[in-house]
GROMACS .gro file of C-alpha atoms in nm:
model
  467
    1UNK     CA    1   0.000   0.000   0.000
    2UNK     CA    2   0.147   0.339  -0.101
    3UNK     CA    3   0.194   0.629   0.141
    4UNK     CA    4  -0.094   0.819  -0.021
    5UNK     CA    5  -0.335   0.528   0.014
    6UNK     CA    6  -0.221   0.468   0.371
    7UNK     CA    7  -0.284   0.834   0.456
    8UNK     CA    8  -0.636   0.823   0.311
    9UNK     CA    9  -0.725   0.499   0.491
   10UNK     CA   10  -0.583   0.619   0.822
   11UNK     CA   11  -0.779   0.943   0.803
   12UNK     CA   12  -1.102   0.757   0.725
   13UNK     CA   13  -1.052   0.499   0.999
   14UNK     CA   14  -0.983   0.765   1.262
   15UNK     CA   15  -1.230   1.032   1.152
   16UNK     CA   16  -1.469   1.136   1.426
   17UNK     CA   17  -1.835   1.048   1.387
   18UNK     CA   18  -2.007   1.349   1.236
   19UNK     CA   19  -2.312   1.469   1.046
   20UNK     CA   20  -2.217   1.322   0.709
   21UNK     CA   21  -2.195   0.971   0.854
   22UNK     CA   22  -2.560   0.998   0.957
   23UNK     CA   23  -2.649   1.156   0.623
   24UNK     CA   24  -2.487   0.859   0.446
   25UNK     CA   25  -2.677   0.619   0.672
   26UNK     CA   26  -3.003   0.793   0.581
   27UNK     CA   27  -2.936   0.801   0.206
   28UNK     CA   28  -2.808   0.443   0.183
   29UNK     CA   29  -3.075   0.326   0.427
   30UNK     CA   30  -3.348   0.494   0.224
   31UNK     CA   31  -3.266   0.248  -0.050
   32UNK     CA   32  -3.322  -0.042   0.189
   33UNK     CA   33  -3.647   0.112   0.309
   34UNK     CA   34  -3.764   0.114  -0.053
   35UNK     CA   35  -3.629  -0.237  -0.116
   36UNK     CA   36  -3.811  -0.389   0.181
   37UNK     CA   37  -4.133  -0.204   0.106
   38UNK     CA   38  -4.135  -0.321  -0.254
   39UNK     CA   39  -4.047  -0.683  -0.174
   40UNK     CA   40  -4.287  -0.733   0.116
   41UNK     CA   41  -4.590  -0.514   0.037
   42UNK     CA   42  -4.709  -0.790  -0.196
   43UNK     CA   43  -4.772  -1.014   0.107
   44UNK     CA   44  -5.068  -0.802   0.216
   45UNK     CA   45  -5.247  -0.794  -0.120
   46UNK     CA   46  -5.201  -1.137  -0.281
   47UNK     CA   47  -5.515  -1.273  -0.114
   48UNK     CA   48  -5.709  -0.979  -0.254
   49UNK     CA   49  -5.578  -1.064  -0.602
   50UNK     CA   50  -5.718  -1.415  -0.565
   51UNK     CA   51  -6.064  -1.282  -0.479
   52UNK     CA   52  -6.054  -1.035  -0.767
   53UNK     CA   53  -5.917  -1.233  -1.058
   54UNK     CA   54  -5.990  -1.598  -0.975
   55UNK     CA   55  -6.343  -1.579  -0.834
   56UNK     CA   56  -6.549  -1.892  -0.893
   57UNK     CA   57  -6.917  -1.858  -0.789
   58UNK     CA   58  -6.959  -2.237  -0.811
   59UNK     CA   59  -6.728  -2.295  -0.514
   60UNK     CA   60  -6.925  -2.059  -0.292
   61UNK     CA   61  -6.617  -1.956  -0.095
   62UNK     CA   62  -6.346  -1.691  -0.125
   63UNK     CA   63  -6.087  -1.806  -0.377
   64UNK     CA   64  -5.711  -1.789  -0.327
   65UNK     CA   65  -5.455  -1.741  -0.598
   66UNK     CA   66  -5.354  -2.070  -0.761
   67UNK     CA   67  -5.032  -2.191  -0.600
   68UNK     CA   68  -4.820  -2.144  -0.911
   69UNK     CA   69  -4.955  -1.790  -0.965
   70UNK     CA   70  -4.900  -1.695  -0.601
   71UNK     CA   71  -4.545  -1.828  -0.611
   72UNK     CA   72  -4.474  -1.645  -0.936
   73UNK     CA   73  -4.602  -1.310  -0.808
   74UNK     CA   74  -4.413  -1.329  -0.478
   75UNK     CA   75  -4.104  -1.504  -0.611
   76UNK     CA   76  -4.037  -1.330  -0.941
   77UNK     CA   77  -3.908  -1.016  -0.769
   78UNK     CA   78  -3.661  -1.234  -0.578
   79UNK     CA   79  -3.538  -1.381  -0.908
   80UNK     CA   80  -3.482  -1.028  -1.033
   81UNK     CA   81  -3.311  -0.939  -0.706
   82UNK     CA   82  -3.069  -1.231  -0.743
   83UNK     CA   83  -2.980  -1.124  -1.096
   84UNK     CA   84  -2.949  -0.761  -0.991
   85UNK     CA   85  -2.713  -0.841  -0.705
   86UNK     CA   86  -2.476  -1.032  -0.930
   87UNK     CA   87  -2.486  -0.771  -1.207
   88UNK     CA   88  -2.462  -0.455  -0.997
   89UNK     CA   89  -2.218  -0.614  -0.753
   90UNK     CA   90  -1.982  -0.676  -1.045
   91UNK     CA   91  -2.059  -0.333  -1.194
   92UNK     CA   92  -1.990  -0.164  -0.859
   93UNK     CA   93  -1.630  -0.284  -0.874
   94UNK     CA   94  -1.598  -0.175  -1.238
   95UNK     CA   95  -1.774   0.163  -1.243
   96UNK     CA   96  -1.848   0.262  -0.890
   97UNK     CA   97  -5.022  -0.809  -2.101
   98UNK     CA   98  -5.248  -0.967  -1.842
   99UNK     CA   99  -5.279  -0.824  -1.492
  100UNK     CA  100  -5.084  -1.115  -1.343
  101UNK     CA  101  -4.837  -1.127  -1.632
  102UNK     CA  102  -4.777  -0.752  -1.617
  103UNK     CA  103  -4.739  -0.766  -1.241
  104UNK     CA  104  -4.481  -1.045  -1.266
  105UNK     CA  105  -4.292  -0.864  -1.544
  106UNK     CA  106  -4.259  -0.537  -1.358
  107UNK     CA  107  -4.188  -0.702  -1.023
  108UNK     CA  108  -3.896  -0.887  -1.184
  109UNK     CA  109  -3.736  -0.564  -1.299
  110UNK     CA  110  -3.818  -0.396  -0.971
  111UNK     CA  111  -3.636  -0.685  -0.803
  112UNK     CA  112  -3.344  -0.642  -1.042
  113UNK     CA  113  -3.300  -0.284  -0.925
  114UNK     CA  114  -3.344  -0.385  -0.562
  115UNK     CA  115  -3.071  -0.644  -0.605
  116UNK     CA  116  -2.834  -0.372  -0.721
  117UNK     CA  117  -2.893  -0.173  -0.406
  118UNK     CA  118  -2.780  -0.446  -0.165
  119UNK     CA  119  -2.406  -0.463  -0.240
  120UNK     CA  120  -2.372  -0.095  -0.327
  121UNK     CA  121  -2.540   0.033  -0.009
  122UNK     CA  122  -2.332  -0.198   0.209
  123UNK     CA  123  -2.005  -0.103   0.043
  124UNK     CA  124  -2.083   0.271   0.044
  125UNK     CA  125  -2.139   0.272   0.419
  126UNK     CA  126  -1.848   0.039   0.489
  127UNK     CA  127  -1.607   0.265   0.304
  128UNK     CA  128  -1.737   0.591   0.452
  129UNK     CA  129  -1.743   0.464   0.812
  130UNK     CA  130  -1.461   0.494   1.064
  131UNK     CA  131  -1.308   0.184   1.217
  132UNK     CA  132  -1.468   0.222   1.560
  133UNK     CA  133  -1.832   0.236   1.449
  134UNK     CA  134  -1.825   0.061   1.111
  135UNK     CA  135  -2.041  -0.233   1.219
  136UNK     CA  136  -2.305  -0.010   1.377
  137UNK     CA  137  -2.322   0.218   1.073
  138UNK     CA  138  -2.363  -0.071   0.827
  139UNK     CA  139  -2.625  -0.226   1.057
  140UNK     CA  140  -2.809   0.109   1.073
  141UNK     CA  141  -2.832   0.117   0.694
  142UNK     CA  142  -2.971  -0.236   0.693
  143UNK     CA  143  -3.211  -0.153   0.978
  144UNK     CA  144  -3.408   0.060   0.734
  145UNK     CA  145  -3.523  -0.271   0.585
  146UNK     CA  146  -3.726  -0.323   0.902
  147UNK     CA  147  -3.879   0.023   0.873
  148UNK     CA  148  -3.970  -0.055   0.512
  149UNK     CA  149  -4.142  -0.380   0.617
  150UNK     CA  150  -4.336  -0.191   0.884
  151UNK     CA  151  -4.442   0.078   0.636
  152UNK     CA  152  -4.552  -0.188   0.386
  153UNK     CA  153  -4.800  -0.311   0.645
  154UNK     CA  154  -4.894   0.040   0.758
  155UNK     CA  155  -4.963   0.174   0.408
  156UNK     CA  156  -5.170  -0.132   0.323
  157UNK     CA  157  -5.363  -0.089   0.650
  158UNK     CA  158  -5.436   0.279   0.586
  159UNK     CA  159  -5.536   0.228   0.221
  160UNK     CA  160  -5.765  -0.068   0.299
  161UNK     CA  161  -5.918   0.116   0.596
  162UNK     CA  162  -5.993   0.412   0.367
  163UNK     CA  163  -6.161   0.183   0.114
  164UNK     CA  164  -6.362   0.013   0.390
  165UNK     CA  165  -6.492   0.351   0.503
  166UNK     CA  166  -6.563   0.487   0.155
  167UNK     CA  167  -6.711   0.173  -0.004
  168UNK     CA  168  -6.910  -0.034   0.251
  169UNK     CA  169  -7.002  -0.386   0.145
  170UNK     CA  170  -7.136  -0.704   0.311
  171UNK     CA  171  -6.901  -0.989   0.404
  172UNK     CA  172  -6.859  -1.278   0.162
  173UNK     CA  173  -7.088  -1.507   0.365
  174UNK     CA  174  -7.382  -1.267   0.318
  175UNK     CA  175  -7.318  -1.179  -0.045
  176UNK     CA  176  -7.166  -1.459  -0.248
  177UNK     CA  177  -7.011  -1.217  -0.495
  178UNK     CA  178  -6.688  -1.022  -0.512
  179UNK     CA  179  -6.757  -0.721  -0.287
  180UNK     CA  180  -6.681  -0.379  -0.438
  181UNK     CA  181  -6.462  -0.520  -0.714
  182UNK     CA  182  -6.432  -0.196  -0.917
  183UNK     CA  183  -6.308  -0.004  -0.614
  184UNK     CA  184  -6.113  -0.293  -0.462
  185UNK     CA  185  -5.908  -0.326  -0.779
  186UNK     CA  186  -5.743   0.006  -0.696
  187UNK     CA  187  -5.637  -0.101  -0.346
  188UNK     CA  188  -5.344  -0.325  -0.436
  189UNK     CA  189  -5.235  -0.089  -0.714
  190UNK     CA  190  -5.209   0.206  -0.475
  191UNK     CA  191  -5.015  -0.002  -0.222
  192UNK     CA  192  -4.760  -0.109  -0.483
  193UNK     CA  193  -4.738   0.235  -0.646
  194UNK     CA  194  -4.650   0.400  -0.315
  195UNK     CA  195  -4.305   0.240  -0.337
  196UNK     CA  196  -4.218   0.474  -0.625
  197UNK     CA  197  -4.206   0.777  -0.393
  198UNK     CA  198  -3.910   0.677  -0.171
  199UNK     CA  199  -3.737   0.526  -0.476
  200UNK     CA  200  -3.746   0.862  -0.659
  201UNK     CA  201  -3.622   1.050  -0.353
  202UNK     CA  202  -3.342   0.799  -0.300
  203UNK     CA  203  -3.229   0.837  -0.661
  204UNK     CA  204  -3.201   1.215  -0.620
  205UNK     CA  205  -2.994   1.193  -0.301
  206UNK     CA  206  -2.770   0.916  -0.431
  207UNK     CA  207  -2.676   1.129  -0.730
  208UNK     CA  208  -2.528   1.387  -0.494
  209UNK     CA  209  -2.298   1.145  -0.311
  210UNK     CA  210  -1.929   1.144  -0.417
  211UNK     CA  211  -1.740   0.821  -0.485
  212UNK     CA  212  -1.602   0.664  -0.168
  213UNK     CA  213  -1.247   0.771  -0.088
  214UNK     CA  214  -1.126   0.415  -0.027
  215UNK     CA  215  -1.225   0.310  -0.378
  216UNK     CA  216  -1.077   0.624  -0.536
  217UNK     CA  217  -0.748   0.581  -0.350
  218UNK     CA  218  -0.700   0.205  -0.369
  219UNK     CA  219  -0.864   0.100  -0.696
  220UNK     CA  220  -0.830   0.414  -0.907
  221UNK     CA  221  -0.503   0.511  -0.737
  222UNK     CA  222  -0.604   0.879  -0.728
  223UNK     CA  223  -0.510   0.982  -0.374
  224UNK     CA  224  -0.546   1.353  -0.433
  225UNK     CA  225  -0.905   1.319  -0.554
  226UNK     CA  226  -0.983   1.086  -0.264
  227UNK     CA  227  -0.851   1.341  -0.016
  228UNK     CA  228  -1.047   1.620  -0.185
  229UNK     CA  229  -1.373   1.422  -0.183
  230UNK     CA  230  -1.323   1.328   0.180
  231UNK     CA  231  -1.253   1.687   0.281
  232UNK     CA  232  -1.588   1.794   0.135
  233UNK     CA  233  -1.796   1.559   0.343
  234UNK     CA  234  -1.598   1.454   0.651
  235UNK     CA  235  -1.437   1.785   0.752
  236UNK     CA  236  -1.101   1.609   0.744
  237UNK     CA  237  -0.809   1.759   0.549
  238UNK     CA  238  -0.532   1.532   0.426
  239UNK     CA  239  -0.204   1.641   0.276
  240UNK     CA  240  -0.101   1.421  -0.018
  241UNK     CA  241   0.243   1.435  -0.175
  242UNK     CA  242   0.214   1.535  -0.542
  243UNK     CA  243   0.454   1.255  -0.633
  244UNK     CA  244   0.212   0.995  -0.501
  245UNK     CA  245  -0.116   1.168  -0.585
  246UNK     CA  246  -0.175   0.941  -0.886
  247UNK     CA  247   0.012   0.629  -0.784
  248UNK     CA  248  -0.067   0.300  -0.960
  249UNK     CA  249  -0.215   0.012  -0.770
  250UNK     CA  250   0.055  -0.220  -0.635
  251UNK     CA  251   0.079  -0.497  -0.896
  252UNK     CA  252   0.163  -0.754  -0.627
  253UNK     CA  253  -0.181  -0.700  -0.478
  254UNK     CA  254  -0.363  -0.701  -0.810
  255UNK     CA  255  -0.461  -1.067  -0.832
  256UNK     CA  256  -0.786  -1.119  -1.017
  257UNK     CA  257  -1.125  -1.226  -0.889
  258UNK     CA  258  -1.147  -1.608  -0.865
  259UNK     CA  259  -0.776  -1.647  -0.936
  260UNK     CA  260  -0.585  -1.910  -0.738
  261UNK     CA  261  -0.451  -1.642  -0.505
  262UNK     CA  262  -0.801  -1.502  -0.450
  263UNK     CA  263  -0.940  -1.846  -0.372
  264UNK     CA  264  -0.649  -1.918  -0.139
  265UNK     CA  265  -0.694  -1.589   0.049
  266UNK     CA  266  -1.070  -1.540   0.033
  267UNK     CA  267  -1.235  -1.855  -0.103
  268UNK     CA  268  -1.331  -1.996   0.237
  269UNK     CA  269  -1.456  -1.655   0.349
  270UNK     CA  270  -1.676  -1.619   0.042
  271UNK     CA  271  -1.812  -1.971   0.089
  272UNK     CA  272  -1.894  -1.888   0.451
  273UNK     CA  273  -2.072  -1.558   0.379
  274UNK     CA  274  -2.264  -1.705   0.084
  275UNK     CA  275  -2.374  -2.027   0.257
  276UNK     CA  276  -2.495  -1.861   0.579
  277UNK     CA  277  -2.690  -1.601   0.381
  278UNK     CA  278  -2.842  -1.878   0.167
  279UNK     CA  279  -2.962  -2.076   0.470
  280UNK     CA  280  -3.090  -1.768   0.651
  281UNK     CA  281  -3.298  -1.637   0.362
  282UNK     CA  282  -3.481  -1.967   0.312
  283UNK     CA  283  -3.634  -1.913   0.655
  284UNK     CA  284  -3.646  -1.532   0.668
  285UNK     CA  285  -3.825  -1.469   0.339
  286UNK     CA  286  -4.052  -1.768   0.387
  287UNK     CA  287  -4.155  -1.633   0.727
  288UNK     CA  288  -4.236  -1.294   0.577
  289UNK     CA  289  -4.410  -1.412   0.262
  290UNK     CA  290  -4.624  -1.676   0.437
  291UNK     CA  291  -4.758  -1.449   0.712
  292UNK     CA  292  -5.090  -1.427   0.528
  293UNK     CA  293  -5.139  -1.802   0.566
  294UNK     CA  294  -4.992  -1.848   0.913
  295UNK     CA  295  -5.209  -1.585   1.084
  296UNK     CA  296  -5.526  -1.732   0.938
  297UNK     CA  297  -5.435  -2.088   1.028
  298UNK     CA  298  -5.334  -1.987   1.380
  299UNK     CA  299  -5.667  -1.813   1.439
  300UNK     CA  300  -5.511  -1.469   1.475
  301UNK     CA  301  -5.739  -1.348   1.193
  302UNK     CA  302  -6.100  -1.446   1.117
  303UNK     CA  303  -6.170  -1.686   0.832
  304UNK     CA  304  -6.202  -1.535   0.487
  305UNK     CA  305  -6.572  -1.611   0.437
  306UNK     CA  306  -6.665  -1.396   0.738
  307UNK     CA  307  -6.501  -1.086   0.590
  308UNK     CA  308  -6.529  -0.870   0.283
  309UNK     CA  309  -6.225  -0.864   0.056
  310UNK     CA  310  -6.087  -0.530   0.175
  311UNK     CA  311  -6.152  -0.622   0.538
  312UNK     CA  312  -5.928  -0.926   0.499
  313UNK     CA  313  -5.649  -0.706   0.364
  314UNK     CA  314  -5.701  -0.464   0.653
  315UNK     CA  315  -5.674  -0.726   0.929
  316UNK     CA  316  -5.380  -0.902   0.767
  317UNK     CA  317  -5.195  -0.573   0.716
  318UNK     CA  318  -5.262  -0.471   1.075
  319UNK     CA  319  -5.117  -0.799   1.203
  320UNK     CA  320  -4.810  -0.755   0.982
  321UNK     CA  321  -4.760  -0.399   1.108
  322UNK     CA  322  -4.786  -0.510   1.471
  323UNK     CA  323  -4.527  -0.786   1.428
  324UNK     CA  324  -4.297  -0.541   1.247
  325UNK     CA  325  -4.335  -0.277   1.518
  326UNK     CA  326  -4.277  -0.497   1.823
  327UNK     CA  327  -4.041  -0.764   1.684
  328UNK     CA  328  -3.885  -0.697   1.343
  329UNK     CA  329  -3.774  -0.333   1.384
  330UNK     CA  330  -3.640  -0.374   1.742
  331UNK     CA  331  -3.432  -0.672   1.628
  332UNK     CA  332  -3.249  -0.460   1.371
  333UNK     CA  333  -3.177  -0.181   1.620
  334UNK     CA  334  -3.053  -0.418   1.889
  335UNK     CA  335  -2.791  -0.516   1.633
  336UNK     CA  336  -2.706  -0.151   1.562
  337UNK     CA  337  -2.639  -0.077   1.929
  338UNK     CA  338  -2.461  -0.402   2.018
  339UNK     CA  339  -2.276  -0.517   1.705
  340UNK     CA  340  -1.957  -0.327   1.795
  341UNK     CA  341  -1.974  -0.452   2.154
  342UNK     CA  342  -2.050  -0.819   2.082
  343UNK     CA  343  -1.863  -1.021   1.822
  344UNK     CA  344  -2.045  -1.066   1.489
  345UNK     CA  345  -2.000  -1.442   1.520
  346UNK     CA  346  -2.174  -1.451   1.860
  347UNK     CA  347  -2.472  -1.249   1.732
  348UNK     CA  348  -2.505  -1.469   1.423
  349UNK     CA  349  -2.466  -1.802   1.602
  350UNK     CA  350  -2.698  -1.697   1.886
  351UNK     CA  351  -2.961  -1.580   1.639
  352UNK     CA  352  -2.954  -1.906   1.444
  353UNK     CA  353  -2.975  -2.108   1.767
  354UNK     CA  354  -3.270  -1.915   1.912
  355UNK     CA  355  -3.454  -1.919   1.578
  356UNK     CA  356  -3.415  -2.298   1.570
  357UNK     CA  357  -3.552  -2.336   1.923
  358UNK     CA  358  -3.852  -2.109   1.856
  359UNK     CA  359  -3.934  -2.277   1.524
  360UNK     CA  360  -3.910  -2.618   1.693
  361UNK     CA  361  -4.169  -2.506   1.949
  362UNK     CA  362  -4.400  -2.374   1.676
  363UNK     CA  363  -4.360  -2.686   1.464
  364UNK     CA  364  -4.392  -2.959   1.725
  365UNK     CA  365  -4.662  -2.779   1.926
  366UNK     CA  366  -4.849  -2.639   1.627
  367UNK     CA  367  -5.178  -2.817   1.698
  368UNK     CA  368  -5.175  -2.709   2.063
  369UNK     CA  369  -5.108  -2.345   1.973
  370UNK     CA  370  -5.348  -2.341   1.677
  371UNK     CA  371  -5.648  -2.522   1.825
  372UNK     CA  372  -5.884  -2.756   1.641
  373UNK     CA  373  -6.166  -2.708   1.392
  374UNK     CA  374  -6.398  -2.931   1.596
  375UNK     CA  375  -6.394  -2.684   1.887
  376UNK     CA  376  -6.556  -2.413   1.674
  377UNK     CA  377  -6.931  -2.359   1.684
  378UNK     CA  378  -7.153  -2.356   1.376
  379UNK     CA  379  -7.138  -1.977   1.349
  380UNK     CA  380  -6.778  -1.928   1.454
  381UNK     CA  381  -6.575  -1.675   1.256
  382UNK     CA  382  -6.255  -1.873   1.316
  383UNK     CA  383  -6.119  -2.170   1.127
  384UNK     CA  384  -5.974  -2.315   1.449
  385UNK     CA  385  -6.073  -2.268   1.813
  386UNK     CA  386  -5.943  -2.366   2.155
  387UNK     CA  387  -5.583  -2.278   2.073
  388UNK     CA  388  -5.346  -2.014   2.204
  389UNK     CA  389  -5.317  -1.749   1.929
  390UNK     CA  390  -5.151  -1.491   2.156
  391UNK     CA  391  -4.879  -1.738   2.257
  392UNK     CA  392  -4.840  -1.837   1.892
  393UNK     CA  393  -4.800  -1.473   1.787
  394UNK     CA  394  -4.544  -1.402   2.062
  395UNK     CA  395  -4.327  -1.699   1.964
  396UNK     CA  396  -4.365  -1.614   1.596
  397UNK     CA  397  -4.265  -1.253   1.668
  398UNK     CA  398  -3.961  -1.360   1.871
  399UNK     CA  399  -3.848  -1.565   1.571
  400UNK     CA  400  -3.842  -1.246   1.365
  401UNK     CA  401  -3.666  -1.059   1.647
  402UNK     CA  402  -3.379  -1.307   1.670
  403UNK     CA  403  -3.354  -1.331   1.292
  404UNK     CA  404  -3.281  -0.959   1.280
  405UNK     CA  405  -3.082  -0.942   1.604
  406UNK     CA  406  -2.885  -1.223   1.455
  407UNK     CA  407  -2.805  -1.367   1.112
  408UNK     CA  408  -3.021  -1.140   0.896
  409UNK     CA  409  -2.810  -0.840   1.001
  410UNK     CA  410  -2.470  -1.006   1.035
  411UNK     CA  411  -2.486  -1.176   0.695
  412UNK     CA  412  -2.520  -0.825   0.551
  413UNK     CA  413  -2.246  -0.666   0.763
  414UNK     CA  414  -1.966  -0.922   0.740
  415UNK     CA  415  -1.916  -0.931   0.357
  416UNK     CA  416  -1.895  -0.550   0.356
  417UNK     CA  417  -1.600  -0.564   0.597
  418UNK     CA  418  -1.423  -0.885   0.502
  419UNK     CA  419  -1.307  -0.846   0.143
  420UNK     CA  420  -1.054  -0.611  -0.024
  421UNK     CA  421  -1.193  -0.286  -0.165
  422UNK     CA  422  -1.151  -0.387  -0.529
  423UNK     CA  423  -1.357  -0.706  -0.474
  424UNK     CA  424  -1.584  -0.591  -0.193
  425UNK     CA  425  -1.891  -0.504  -0.399
  426UNK     CA  426  -1.867  -0.817  -0.614
  427UNK     CA  427  -1.819  -1.050  -0.317
  428UNK     CA  428  -2.102  -0.884  -0.127
  429UNK     CA  429  -2.319  -0.918  -0.437
  430UNK     CA  430  -2.234  -1.289  -0.469
  431UNK     CA  431  -2.310  -1.347  -0.101
  432UNK     CA  432  -2.638  -1.156  -0.122
  433UNK     CA  433  -2.735  -1.335  -0.445
  434UNK     CA  434  -2.676  -1.665  -0.268
  435UNK     CA  435  -2.918  -1.545  -0.002
  436UNK     CA  436  -3.176  -1.465  -0.265
  437UNK     CA  437  -3.134  -1.814  -0.408
  438UNK     CA  438  -3.246  -1.934  -0.066
  439UNK     CA  439  -3.530  -1.683  -0.067
  440UNK     CA  440  -3.645  -1.817  -0.405
  441UNK     CA  441  -3.658  -2.167  -0.255
  442UNK     CA  442  -3.871  -2.022   0.023
  443UNK     CA  443  -4.101  -1.843  -0.221
  444UNK     CA  444  -4.151  -2.131  -0.464
  445UNK     CA  445  -4.108  -2.442  -0.250
  446UNK     CA  446  -4.209  -2.355   0.106
  447UNK     CA  447  -4.513  -2.154  -0.009
  448UNK     CA  448  -4.629  -2.460  -0.200
  449UNK     CA  449  -4.706  -2.621   0.137
  450UNK     CA  450  -4.871  -2.314   0.291
  451UNK     CA  451  -5.074  -2.159   0.008
  452UNK     CA  452  -5.383  -2.375   0.058
  453UNK     CA  453  -5.391  -2.291   0.428
  454UNK     CA  454  -5.359  -2.660   0.515
  455UNK     CA  455  -5.242  -2.685   0.875
  456UNK     CA  456  -5.031  -2.995   0.818
  457UNK     CA  457  -4.860  -2.819   0.530
  458UNK     CA  458  -4.790  -2.513   0.744
  459UNK     CA  459  -4.652  -2.734   1.020
  460UNK     CA  460  -4.419  -2.903   0.771
  461UNK     CA  461  -4.307  -2.563   0.643
  462UNK     CA  462  -4.228  -2.445   0.996
  463UNK     CA  463  -4.020  -2.757   1.057
  464UNK     CA  464  -3.836  -2.689   0.730
  465UNK     CA  465  -3.748  -2.344   0.870
  466UNK     CA  466  -3.608  -2.518   1.179
  467UNK     CA  467  -3.354  -2.717   0.979
   0.00000   0.00000   0.00000
């Protein structure tokens, strides 16, 4: 490492925490807010889509989306996210007709853009942060994912509540038709369209951020420009010798990605970050995307036939918002405040262990917590009675808490710190894409067992999460 590069790195590592660090957290985190909103808002409205576009009056009951259609709508964005992470992760190191068909098409490309944000946001914050608080700052960026999940539920709750007030209709059991279909059709569109607002604002703010000084100094070899950029935002002046202001990268450290030297130095690390993210996302995304089935089966929400279409969206969204508020968001922020005090390995291992214990309780005691259909009276509004829905919800919420105060946060933080600057974005993108491969398994395979609301299928899915 040249003297100019060493001077830039030392200044960044020892810079005091100041306003621009928090500004960078907000701007990078805004991308994650948008990402989480766009990926998870679909959970609240897929049941509504089934009632709208697959209604069958012969069945005499509310209709769900066919399993393959449900999996496509929820999973296609994850496929796009995987592709986006690989493409934009690589690029970051180089450059710094039917309703359902249309929905799948645009959600794929939305996911592609979301995938690009993962490695770039992580690397941006990692390279701006000082050494003392780097973990907390990266975790704070990622914590905006939790806020986005909470807002996805909140926006869906507010929109559906507004439609309930403006367009009253009888429940399905009293009017065997699709209630308020013309108005209801706008509900899910508004919920999805809302994600464009934070995306546009994030784009504007991102355009005003300079390239990170670590990349400029180490990869481009332009120490003078790195010092100048850093002085603008971090109130930290660095004196760079003119003779070294445009020094070339040390050729001895210029081994290529996936070369023998790279694999010898970083192959095991990349395998570790990719495999843990893969395993985590099978459970994490399945838990999020299957909430609509789990709450109904556990009796936390009334059965579909006792509600109008919008009312079902309202109650489901409210349950999602509550879990996000009391379990998901706090989990992220526990990581922010403790990640630089507790080793990353301890947080990750402890999170995996506690998730396994909680999922084992839910899986093996599912019937006890859920109740039985035979305990319900003839006019009961529940599918199952005699269970313990509050206990079920608490355990389910704790699973989310320890996912986020655990592997969901650390799998994001570690790749941003572990790899050299010239490979950091690519390796983070590969690790994150591996996670999305796990999420795709959750969306297409695990949801296959839960989509019909069959309790045995949901129990099997929960036990899959355990392993």
